[in-house]
């Protein structure tokens, strides 16, 4: 007979004694269980003791988390969190440097536990640590010459404990003094400082900026870009990552009117070229966190374009109208104005109207009206002027080449530029907040100070080339734009390392090549609409859906590693979740680092019976998406979020690593609950597998025997004399 569900069998350790095997009744108060354990070892004052996990986490057992104890768990009897916090509070104020160092080391380790952290914070422990940082460091610095390693370790453990305590979100960041901020900033501003101190100082500054508007202003006064740049020129990628994270945080929280000013300062300090040289082109792989920070910097940089993108042109603004006049002057300068400058106004207007038509504007009389739509607003005009001034030969060639045609195949430069700018803004998601999980940065955008404008210049020439290859007319405008978008998107997916490489990728994606790709994809996804084929589809579909369902469940059995996101992303922990082979239990548990391959079931301590699952919710309906936090509610994170609801108020929250894993898990969980699999991935898989199965069944295989095993691979020929070079 199986043991009652409320009884858990565990082992309990106590230093200097043999471990005890016990059955814990989860209905009993935790204090009664601790008293029973203490009585077994003849220990008085049971209220001074507590139970904690004996694994590397060392987390305390509380009434809130006791349900996480599973059969076979090893626990340890130890000092209660309140007692431990009180002792450490006294020990870190010891006059003995060795005792203080040991106490701070223990504090840095224990502060990861929220139960201990709450007790230590209740003793005003955060204030004590900040005072030690503010005033104590001067006294320690006098001893640096004789005990430099001790000083460095002491400050490192102090800052580590502070970071861990603040990570629990118990104390507001708004409570810290200017003196503390100045001290932390001074560690970052020093040219020679211990790496661990620098790392934690940068992490503290980033959290201050992201979590408090007041602290942002104070940090911005203490830290300058010039002081951060040297940390990017080193070889430690983790320090580089933290440094870019601080720059991103300052960028993100800066008021709108100061962002452009900050961007100009970054350009002045050559941040882009430093990142390109010392990070992107350094002789080492870029890890996921660095890739994320580069992606955030890329997004924030492109978001500076949003203001121009959403600004309508004022047809009465002479300065803006002068830009259009300049476009006309550059294109038609050879066709100098009549010698008689006093020619009639009507002639002049007629000439301008003719030229504006040649430039491809929709409104020939007043082309300023073409820029009143947002997006792309004035950004399109900015791009056109940049192209005309910096790529003048190409600009003149495109305008004159199309204005001289009379066969209705001319490519309207003005209209094309406006629509292309709008399309590029959509591709690069200009104006959207960066995602917390995305690592999709493009190295080529770090190779030029005006990367968006150069990107436009390459694409407008591509558009003109594609227009000619398609022999398009004005009626085909939207078709041409669709082809150009496909060309650009396909080239971007290859992650070209430079703008020149991007250009060469586009050269290989001509309209003819796009047609071949489309034809190939169409053949693979051909949809037969005749009635017999549709009936065959209906007959086959349940088999295919069952096949997809089994694949999804098999993937859940393999499991996936998920991130636990918090306000300081680099310190995130990993956790793993997988389905048992009999499809009855979900096993999950925390990991120290991202695993290589599958994680065995027995190493995952927590379990959730599938029968207990009440529902699966996604997006905004997830409990963890209703919490407030920096960048929490952005679109991409919402699209990757899902939660399992079980019992009365319990949930298991997920943020998938990517869209594919999101579809796999939501499909698999819905399949376990007997619901339909509704993801885009299921629809695509169903279409592909149905198409393949129908084509196989329609093959003319009469009198052809299909072998059970594939034919053997033939041996290699003795020589290759029959091979010759066609070129």
XYZ file of C-alpha atoms in Angstrom:
727
model
C 0.000 0.000 0.000
C 1.509 3.389 -0.978
C 2.366 5.811 1.866
C -0.043 8.722 2.524
C 0.521 11.744 0.292
C 1.265 13.950 3.317
C 4.135 11.757 4.548
C 7.578 12.515 3.104
C 10.653 10.358 3.779
C 13.835 12.387 4.239
C 17.337 12.203 5.699
C 18.413 14.865 8.225
C 22.043 15.715 8.999
C 23.625 17.341 12.069
C 27.365 18.054 12.331
C 29.147 15.395 14.378
C 26.217 12.969 14.357
C 24.953 10.178 12.135
C 22.196 11.301 9.717
C 18.643 10.356 10.686
C 16.010 8.876 8.425
C 12.633 10.418 9.212
C 9.089 10.519 7.989
C 7.801 14.099 7.963
C 4.085 14.671 8.270
C 3.336 17.730 6.134
C 0.170 18.383 8.136
C 2.218 18.996 11.279
C 3.491 22.517 12.048
C 7.121 22.964 11.004
C 8.074 24.036 14.542
C 6.793 20.693 15.896
C 8.899 18.778 13.349
C 12.026 20.791 14.267
C 11.359 20.128 17.986
C 11.079 16.408 17.278
C 14.408 16.458 15.409
C 16.112 18.434 18.226
C 14.745 16.090 20.878
C 16.230 13.139 18.971
C 19.699 14.688 19.333
C 19.006 16.066 22.855
C 19.254 19.682 21.697
C 17.548 22.322 23.851
C 15.916 25.556 22.647
C 14.471 24.147 19.440
C 13.255 27.663 18.473
C 16.893 28.547 17.697
C 17.072 25.834 15.023
C 15.744 25.389 11.491
C 15.911 22.924 8.619
C 17.603 23.694 5.314
C 18.385 21.844 2.102
C 21.741 20.069 2.276
C 22.468 20.686 -1.416
C 24.479 23.590 -2.831
C 21.539 26.004 -2.423
C 21.383 25.669 1.413
C 17.923 27.284 1.335
C 15.878 27.267 4.550
C 12.673 25.255 4.838
C 9.666 27.461 5.700
C 5.913 26.980 5.922
C 5.668 28.542 2.454
C 8.113 26.241 0.671
C 7.819 23.030 2.722
C 5.620 21.485 0.019
C 8.722 21.414 -2.196
C 10.254 18.703 0.022
C 10.148 15.411 -1.890
C 10.850 11.831 -0.926
C 14.587 11.214 -0.655
C 15.481 14.848 0.057
C 18.502 15.380 2.305
C 17.975 18.127 4.903
C 20.270 19.678 7.479
C 19.491 20.891 10.985
C 21.082 24.293 11.396
C 20.843 27.596 13.241
C 17.557 29.425 12.602
C 17.658 32.269 10.056
C 16.880 34.842 12.766
C 19.666 33.542 15.011
C 22.075 33.270 12.081
C 21.274 36.803 10.906
C 21.808 38.172 14.447
C 25.171 36.399 14.791
C 26.396 37.554 11.363
C 25.231 41.096 12.091
C 27.578 41.116 15.083
C 30.435 39.219 13.420
C 30.748 41.609 10.447
C 31.337 44.426 12.966
C 34.216 42.552 14.591
C 37.477 44.413 15.183
C 39.407 41.381 13.907
C 40.018 41.635 10.174
C 40.121 37.843 9.755
C 36.850 37.366 11.634
C 35.206 40.167 9.649
C 36.393 38.658 6.364
C 35.036 35.209 7.260
C 31.706 36.709 8.369
C 31.305 38.681 5.128
C 32.094 35.541 3.129
C 29.313 33.651 4.979
C 26.939 36.595 4.537
C 27.544 36.698 0.762
C 26.635 33.001 0.569
C 23.603 33.073 2.875
C 22.091 36.228 1.362
C 20.858 34.237 -1.655
C 18.190 32.740 0.638
C 15.134 35.000 0.874
C 14.272 33.738 4.396
C 17.684 34.667 5.782
C 17.690 37.897 3.745
C 14.409 38.999 5.331
C 15.782 38.424 8.840
C 19.064 40.220 8.104
C 17.227 43.161 6.510
C 14.944 43.357 9.595
C 18.111 44.020 11.631
C 18.797 47.002 9.363
C 21.551 44.954 7.733
C 21.395 46.824 4.406
C 22.166 50.109 6.179
C 25.089 48.475 7.978
C 26.555 47.254 4.669
C 26.148 50.655 3.000
C 27.833 52.344 5.975
C 30.721 49.891 5.713
C 31.078 50.740 2.034
C 30.747 54.504 2.580
C 33.005 54.980 5.609
C 34.834 51.753 6.216
C 36.731 51.629 2.968
C 38.909 54.631 3.850
C 40.135 52.861 6.965
C 40.739 49.662 5.028
C 42.540 51.477 2.247
C 45.199 52.591 4.727
C 45.943 48.918 5.251
C 46.038 48.128 1.549
C 49.809 48.122 1.276
C 50.196 45.432 3.893
C 46.982 43.458 3.329
C 45.755 44.252 -0.172
C 44.252 40.782 -0.882
C 42.282 40.933 2.387
C 40.925 44.386 1.537
C 39.897 43.338 -1.963
C 38.143 40.181 -0.732
C 36.393 42.054 2.084
C 34.948 44.701 -0.207
C 34.057 42.076 -2.823
C 32.086 39.979 -0.277
C 30.385 43.117 1.085
C 29.204 44.152 -2.380
C 28.195 40.568 -3.248
C 26.047 40.337 -0.111
C 24.485 43.718 -0.913
C 23.628 42.668 -4.480
C 22.084 39.360 -3.335
C 20.020 41.034 -0.600
C 18.711 43.706 -2.971
C 17.821 41.100 -5.577
C 14.970 39.821 -3.381
C 13.065 43.086 -3.903
C 12.400 43.566 -0.169
C 14.052 47.001 0.092
C 13.390 49.909 -2.258
C 16.344 51.234 -4.244
C 15.202 54.796 -3.511
C 16.536 54.635 0.043
C 20.255 54.991 -0.734
C 22.322 58.098 -0.067
C 24.367 60.138 -2.500
C 27.489 59.186 -0.500
C 26.868 55.486 -1.212
C 26.313 56.140 -4.921
C 29.500 58.224 -5.066
C 31.457 55.424 -3.403
C 30.165 52.743 -5.805
C 30.837 55.074 -8.742
C 34.379 55.648 -7.483
C 35.114 51.915 -7.781
C 33.983 52.028 -11.429
C 35.935 55.196 -12.151
C 39.227 53.787 -10.840
C 41.607 52.549 -13.514
C 43.012 49.759 -11.318
C 40.464 47.889 -9.189
C 39.808 44.250 -8.354
C 37.734 42.582 -11.096
C 35.121 41.187 -8.696
C 34.638 44.636 -7.075
C 34.300 46.286 -10.489
C 31.830 43.651 -11.647
C 29.557 44.037 -8.623
C 29.805 47.826 -8.680
C 28.662 47.886 -12.306
C 25.789 45.515 -11.451
C 24.695 47.789 -8.569
C 24.781 50.891 -10.780
C 22.723 49.155 -13.481
C 20.079 48.080 -10.938
C 19.946 51.586 -9.449
C 19.350 53.151 -12.853
C 16.714 50.604 -13.936
C 14.774 50.609 -10.638
C 14.677 54.271 -9.602
C 14.272 57.487 -11.564
C 15.852 59.525 -8.757
C 18.859 57.226 -8.611
C 19.197 57.400 -12.401
C 19.747 61.139 -12.127
C 22.291 60.732 -9.317
C 24.180 57.935 -11.086
C 24.208 59.918 -14.351
C 25.933 62.763 -12.480
C 28.623 60.458 -11.049
C 29.362 58.245 -14.053
C 30.472 59.522 -17.444
C 30.768 57.575 -20.670
C 34.448 58.477 -20.773
C 34.965 56.635 -17.468
C 33.157 53.521 -18.729
C 34.937 53.261 -22.096
C 38.280 51.908 -20.704
C 36.445 48.874 -19.265
C 35.379 47.940 -22.815
C 38.977 48.006 -24.022
C 40.044 45.185 -21.705
C 39.904 41.454 -22.389
C 37.404 40.366 -19.704
C 34.126 39.750 -21.559
C 32.084 39.702 -18.337
C 33.306 43.200 -17.381
C 32.591 44.352 -20.948
C 29.072 42.912 -20.672
C 28.368 44.691 -17.370
C 29.760 47.946 -18.796
C 27.507 47.847 -21.879
C 24.599 46.959 -19.559
C 25.192 50.156 -17.552
C 25.389 52.216 -20.775
C 22.135 50.594 -21.972
C 20.425 51.321 -18.647
C 21.480 54.985 -18.754
C 20.325 55.161 -22.385
C 16.974 53.508 -21.628
C 16.115 55.679 -18.633
C 17.339 58.983 -20.089
C 14.556 61.524 -20.787
C 13.628 61.777 -24.465
C 15.310 65.164 -24.850
C 18.617 63.817 -23.474
C 18.840 60.587 -25.467
C 20.087 62.232 -28.645
C 22.591 64.208 -26.587
C 23.827 60.958 -25.048
C 24.006 59.322 -28.491
C 26.157 62.201 -29.729
C 28.465 61.735 -26.738
C 28.735 57.993 -27.437
C 29.653 58.785 -31.043
C 32.184 61.355 -29.886
C 33.808 58.782 -27.595
C 33.844 56.291 -30.514
C 31.854 53.695 -28.545
C 30.764 51.919 -31.726
C 34.288 51.407 -33.085
C 35.550 50.331 -29.632
C 32.789 47.703 -29.363
C 33.501 46.567 -32.916
C 37.238 46.183 -32.261
C 37.319 44.879 -28.691
C 34.070 42.895 -28.521
C 32.597 41.876 -31.882
C 35.876 41.270 -33.707
C 37.836 40.065 -30.671
C 39.339 36.593 -31.012
C 36.709 34.892 -28.843
C 33.094 33.781 -29.083
C 30.373 36.192 -27.963
C 28.311 34.625 -25.162
C 24.530 34.917 -24.931
C 24.516 37.716 -22.376
C 26.914 39.862 -24.386
C 24.826 39.189 -27.509
C 21.737 40.347 -25.590
C 23.391 43.583 -24.446
C 24.602 44.317 -27.999
C 21.054 43.681 -29.245
C 19.653 46.107 -26.620
C 22.195 48.766 -27.626
C 21.287 48.240 -31.297
C 17.545 48.628 -30.554
C 18.030 51.730 -28.381
C 20.232 53.309 -31.064
C 17.663 52.716 -33.811
C 14.888 53.984 -31.517
C 16.505 57.430 -31.765
C 15.006 57.502 -35.252
C 11.471 57.280 -33.861
C 11.134 61.029 -33.374
C 11.887 61.767 -37.055
C 9.836 58.746 -38.130
C 6.755 60.139 -36.346
C 7.292 63.788 -37.393
C 5.094 65.013 -40.248
C 6.514 67.486 -42.715
C 5.159 71.004 -42.419
C 4.492 72.143 -46.016
C 4.888 75.755 -44.831
C 8.327 75.201 -43.243
C 10.882 76.737 -45.611
C 13.845 74.846 -44.080
C 12.106 71.529 -44.770
C 11.117 72.627 -48.280
C 14.750 73.545 -48.927
C 15.684 69.854 -48.499
C 13.384 68.978 -51.408
C 14.913 71.828 -53.451
C 18.357 70.388 -52.659
C 17.294 66.941 -53.908
C 16.151 68.549 -57.142
C 19.345 70.633 -57.466
C 21.682 67.632 -57.025
C 19.744 65.526 -59.537
C 19.262 68.119 -62.254
C 22.214 70.465 -61.731
C 23.492 69.708 -65.245
C 20.208 70.984 -66.617
C 20.993 74.502 -65.455
C 18.196 76.963 -65.085
C 17.487 79.302 -68.028
C 19.957 82.179 -68.408
C 17.074 84.545 -68.091
C 16.653 84.262 -64.343
C 13.774 86.697 -64.534
C 11.705 84.165 -66.478
C 8.043 84.041 -65.658
C 6.936 82.409 -62.417
C 4.658 80.131 -64.426
C 7.627 78.729 -66.356
C 9.553 78.195 -63.149
C 6.628 76.383 -61.526
C 6.168 74.268 -64.619
C 9.846 73.308 -64.590
C 9.746 72.407 -60.877
C 6.614 70.334 -61.354
C 8.299 68.451 -64.228
C 11.403 67.804 -62.115
C 9.414 66.638 -59.097
C 7.609 64.189 -61.349
C 10.996 62.903 -62.546
C 12.069 62.521 -58.896
C 9.133 60.150 -58.435
C 6.978 62.116 -55.994
C 3.244 61.395 -55.910
C 2.341 65.061 -55.480
C 4.210 66.818 -58.316
C 3.016 70.315 -57.441
C 3.812 70.190 -53.727
C 5.969 67.125 -52.889
C 6.016 68.168 -49.210
C 2.567 66.532 -48.983
C 4.210 63.115 -49.622
C 5.916 63.335 -46.209
C 2.828 64.014 -44.094
C 2.194 60.307 -43.419
C 3.725 58.788 -40.258
C 5.555 56.516 -40.248
C 7.964 57.199 -42.006
C 7.464 60.989 -41.804
C 10.599 63.137 -42.086
C 12.891 60.109 -41.712
C 12.276 59.233 -45.362
C 13.358 62.727 -46.478
C 16.460 62.496 -44.249
C 17.399 59.202 -45.937
C 16.876 60.619 -49.423
C 19.086 63.625 -48.682
C 21.801 61.390 -47.174
C 21.745 59.179 -50.287
C 21.889 62.208 -52.593
C 24.852 63.754 -50.755
C 26.927 60.688 -49.810
C 26.203 58.471 -52.818
C 25.712 61.220 -55.368
C 26.660 59.229 -58.483
C 24.269 56.407 -57.639
C 21.518 58.905 -56.796
C 21.868 60.847 -60.060
C 22.077 57.619 -62.069
C 18.847 56.236 -60.535
C 16.899 59.490 -60.964
C 18.038 60.222 -64.538
C 17.792 56.588 -65.620
C 14.136 56.440 -64.608
C 13.149 59.973 -65.597
C 14.298 59.387 -69.194
C 12.119 56.302 -69.674
C 8.827 56.613 -71.497
C 7.627 53.014 -71.436
C 5.834 53.193 -68.062
C 8.598 51.087 -66.470
C 10.201 53.953 -64.563
C 10.850 53.356 -60.839
C 9.543 56.366 -58.838
C 12.462 57.304 -56.575
C 10.451 59.503 -54.194
C 7.602 57.080 -53.581
C 10.038 54.131 -53.372
C 12.182 55.895 -50.769
C 9.186 56.689 -48.577
C 7.813 53.126 -48.655
C 11.276 51.590 -48.272
C 12.014 53.692 -45.170
C 8.708 52.566 -43.661
C 9.529 48.936 -44.460
C 13.047 49.110 -42.946
C 11.611 50.639 -39.764
C 9.206 47.688 -39.527
C 12.006 45.159 -40.074
C 14.204 46.757 -37.391
C 11.189 47.414 -35.100
C 12.052 51.076 -34.640
C 10.172 52.470 -31.627
C 9.671 49.135 -29.828
C 11.260 48.371 -26.452
C 14.010 45.729 -26.481
C 13.045 42.195 -25.529
C 14.422 40.636 -22.335
C 15.208 37.364 -24.075
C 16.399 38.335 -27.564
C 20.061 38.066 -28.657
C 19.477 39.055 -32.284
C 22.084 41.745 -32.912
C 23.582 42.408 -36.370
C 27.360 43.002 -36.451
C 27.091 45.058 -39.657
C 25.220 47.847 -37.827
C 28.291 48.387 -35.641
C 30.568 49.005 -38.637
C 29.336 52.511 -39.528
C 28.316 55.627 -37.565
C 25.345 56.160 -39.907
C 24.413 52.496 -40.275
C 20.664 53.011 -40.822
C 21.255 55.554 -43.580
C 23.831 53.282 -45.240
C 21.394 50.375 -44.883
C 18.803 52.498 -46.718
C 21.289 53.436 -49.469
C 22.042 49.775 -50.195
C 18.349 48.843 -50.171
C 17.180 51.702 -52.431
C 19.702 50.586 -55.059
C 18.465 47.012 -54.602
C 14.882 48.203 -55.102
C 15.795 49.949 -58.350
C 17.656 46.835 -59.584
C 14.747 44.530 -58.651
C 12.268 46.885 -60.350
C 14.208 46.577 -63.609
C 14.550 42.781 -63.273
C 10.780 42.507 -62.797
C 10.099 44.975 -65.640
C 7.594 46.497 -63.234
C 5.134 49.325 -63.827
C 3.462 51.562 -61.250
C 0.698 48.942 -60.856
C 3.332 46.445 -59.659
C 4.679 48.722 -56.912
C 3.431 46.608 -53.978
C 4.698 43.397 -55.599
C 8.169 44.901 -55.972
C 8.160 45.994 -52.314
C 7.233 42.459 -51.226
C 10.124 40.998 -53.220
C 12.568 43.590 -51.821
C 11.411 42.838 -48.275
C 12.014 39.140 -48.860
C 15.483 39.851 -50.292
C 16.425 42.038 -47.306
C 15.048 39.603 -44.722
C 16.825 36.616 -46.274
C 20.120 38.528 -46.412
C 19.771 39.654 -42.774
C 19.233 36.095 -41.528
C 22.775 35.230 -42.657
C 24.115 37.812 -40.131
C 26.593 39.546 -42.488
C 29.589 40.964 -40.633
C 29.748 44.189 -42.669
C 27.610 46.342 -44.944
C 29.716 45.237 -47.935
C 29.010 41.614 -47.096
C 25.307 42.445 -46.825
C 25.497 44.031 -50.281
C 27.141 40.927 -51.751
C 24.465 38.691 -50.160
C 21.810 40.788 -51.909
C 23.669 40.408 -55.222
C 23.097 36.653 -54.936
C 19.394 37.161 -54.167
C 18.251 38.497 -57.542
C 14.601 38.434 -58.552
C 15.273 35.256 -60.548
C 16.721 33.584 -57.453
C 13.746 34.679 -55.339
C 11.412 33.156 -57.935
C 13.331 29.870 -57.738
C 13.126 29.876 -53.941
C 9.411 30.661 -54.039
C 8.764 27.961 -56.622
C 10.654 25.426 -54.553
C 8.694 26.365 -51.433
C 5.429 26.337 -53.367
C 6.155 22.850 -54.667
C 6.878 21.686 -51.128
C 3.637 23.194 -49.842
C 1.447 22.668 -52.860
C -2.207 22.687 -51.965
C -4.456 20.380 -53.960
C -8.041 21.621 -54.006
C -9.878 18.910 -55.943
C -12.610 17.070 -54.050
C -10.939 13.599 -53.977
C -7.746 15.193 -52.634
C -9.685 17.092 -49.960
C -11.417 13.851 -48.911
C -8.036 12.130 -48.742
C -6.755 14.996 -46.590
C -9.639 14.587 -44.147
C -8.911 10.873 -43.905
C -5.162 11.347 -43.333
C -5.338 14.372 -41.003
C -6.088 12.474 -37.726
C -3.030 10.250 -38.317
C -0.820 13.265 -38.964
C -2.143 15.095 -35.871
C -1.405 12.017 -33.761
C 2.123 11.943 -35.185
C 2.621 15.631 -34.316
C 1.202 15.017 -30.837
C 3.671 12.170 -30.226
C 6.549 14.352 -31.423
C 5.522 17.138 -29.031
C 5.259 14.735 -26.098
C 8.628 13.184 -26.968
C 10.164 16.667 -26.894
C 8.601 17.291 -23.469
C 10.121 14.003 -22.293
C 13.543 15.260 -23.459
C 12.918 18.494 -21.537
C 14.015 22.114 -21.931
C 16.198 24.518 -19.967
C 14.396 27.752 -19.023
C 15.683 31.010 -17.523
C 14.507 32.546 -14.277
C 14.427 36.216 -15.228
C 14.895 38.950 -12.664
C 15.822 42.636 -12.656
C 19.532 41.853 -13.190
C 19.466 39.544 -16.150
C 23.100 38.416 -16.067
C 22.611 36.852 -12.629
C 19.675 34.750 -13.857
C 19.501 31.164 -12.779
C 18.429 28.250 -14.914
C 15.801 25.641 -14.304
C 14.896 22.515 -16.221
C 11.552 20.891 -16.836
C 10.764 17.564 -18.496
C 7.895 15.099 -18.734
C 8.223 11.575 -17.364
C 8.344 8.771 -19.983
C 4.875 7.583 -18.908
C 3.505 11.112 -19.474
C 2.087 11.307 -15.928
C 4.469 13.644 -14.096
C 6.376 16.865 -14.854
C 9.822 16.859 -13.214
C 11.500 20.234 -12.659
C 14.258 21.814 -10.624
C 16.856 24.574 -10.452
C 20.269 24.330 -12.131
C 23.506 26.159 -11.414
C 24.278 26.635 -15.109
C 22.880 25.882 -18.547
C 23.118 22.087 -19.088
C 24.863 20.322 -21.935
C 22.278 17.788 -23.093
C 19.413 16.247 -21.120
C 19.105 16.475 -17.338
C 18.189 13.107 -15.700
C 14.876 12.845 -13.839
C 16.477 11.907 -10.537
C 18.413 15.193 -10.405
C 15.176 17.213 -10.649
C 13.749 17.346 -7.119
C 10.295 18.812 -7.806
C 7.325 17.021 -9.337
C 3.912 18.037 -10.623
C 1.408 15.290 -11.520
C -0.245 15.959 -14.867
C -3.574 15.020 -13.274
C -3.269 18.083 -10.970
C -2.974 20.560 -13.870
C -6.099 22.710 -14.098
C -5.233 24.891 -17.089
C -2.477 26.303 -19.283
C -2.555 30.083 -19.844
C -0.406 32.222 -22.130
C 0.663 35.845 -22.665
C -1.046 38.524 -20.559
C -3.077 35.892 -18.685
C 0.101 34.533 -17.037
C 0.532 35.514 -13.362
C 4.210 36.456 -13.870
C 3.284 38.786 -16.746
C 0.968 40.786 -14.499
C 3.908 41.842 -12.309
C 5.482 45.246 -12.903
C 9.130 45.450 -13.860
C 11.597 47.057 -16.247
C 10.840 45.954 -19.825
C 8.441 43.348 -18.391
C 5.433 44.029 -20.557
C 7.154 44.177 -23.943
C 5.598 42.275 -26.800
C 8.263 39.606 -27.339
C 8.328 38.435 -23.702
C 4.522 38.237 -23.673
C 4.648 36.055 -26.787
C 7.014 33.581 -25.045
C 5.246 33.420 -21.655
C 3.006 30.575 -20.469
C 1.945 29.212 -17.080
C 0.609 25.936 -15.683
C -2.153 26.480 -13.104
C -2.665 23.747 -10.513
C -4.308 23.300 -7.106
C -6.072 26.446 -5.867
C -3.559 29.301 -6.202
C -0.415 27.551 -7.413
C 1.287 28.032 -10.754
C 4.453 27.085 -12.617
C 5.629 30.023 -14.721
C 7.651 29.739 -17.936
C 9.345 32.070 -20.397
C 10.375 29.992 -23.401
C 13.868 30.494 -24.857
C 12.354 31.064 -28.316
C 9.107 30.839 -30.307
C 9.799 27.244 -31.384
C 10.122 25.978 -27.790
C 7.029 28.009 -26.825
C 4.986 26.206 -29.496
C 6.415 22.790 -28.531
C 5.508 23.225 -24.850
C 2.075 24.810 -25.261
C 1.160 22.127 -27.831
C 2.493 19.326 -25.622
C 0.708 20.568 -22.494
C -2.569 21.028 -24.387
C -2.177 17.496 -25.778
C -1.702 16.156 -22.221
C -4.919 17.914 -21.185
C -6.801 16.513 -24.183
C -7.114 19.893 -25.891
C -6.376 20.900 -29.487
C -2.859 21.969 -30.456
C -3.363 25.469 -31.873
C 0.161 26.851 -32.409
C 1.555 28.195 -35.678
C 4.152 25.417 -35.579
C 1.420 22.755 -35.516
C -0.323 24.363 -38.490
C 2.932 24.481 -40.464
C 3.856 20.902 -39.542
C 0.366 19.702 -40.439
C 0.491 21.432 -43.842
C 3.974 20.082 -44.620
C 3.298 16.498 -43.503
C -0.123 16.394 -45.212
C 1.412 17.642 -48.459
C 4.215 15.047 -48.295
C 1.836 12.193 -47.438
C -0.585 13.090 -50.243
C 2.236 13.312 -52.801
C 3.526 9.916 -51.692
C 0.072 8.361 -52.000
C -0.445 9.892 -55.438
C 2.794 8.453 -56.823
C 2.298 5.906 -59.602
C 3.682 2.835 -57.841
C 1.809 0.130 -59.732
C 3.905 -3.060 -60.022
C 6.689 -1.361 -58.094
C 7.684 -3.168 -54.909
C 8.775 -0.812 -52.154
C 11.604 -2.402 -50.139
C 11.362 -2.570 -46.357
C 14.949 -1.382 -45.904
C 16.715 1.444 -47.760
C 19.134 0.379 -50.514
C 22.820 0.126 -49.481
C 25.154 3.023 -50.237
C 27.399 2.000 -53.156
C 31.158 1.786 -52.703
C 33.316 4.655 -53.833
C 34.670 4.271 -57.392
C 38.311 3.261 -57.816
C 39.018 6.543 -59.626
C 37.337 9.787 -60.591
C 38.544 10.058 -64.176
C 34.965 10.578 -65.353
C 34.719 13.896 -63.485
C 35.520 17.024 -65.454
C 35.194 20.744 -64.870
C 32.280 22.198 -66.832
C 33.866 25.643 -66.645
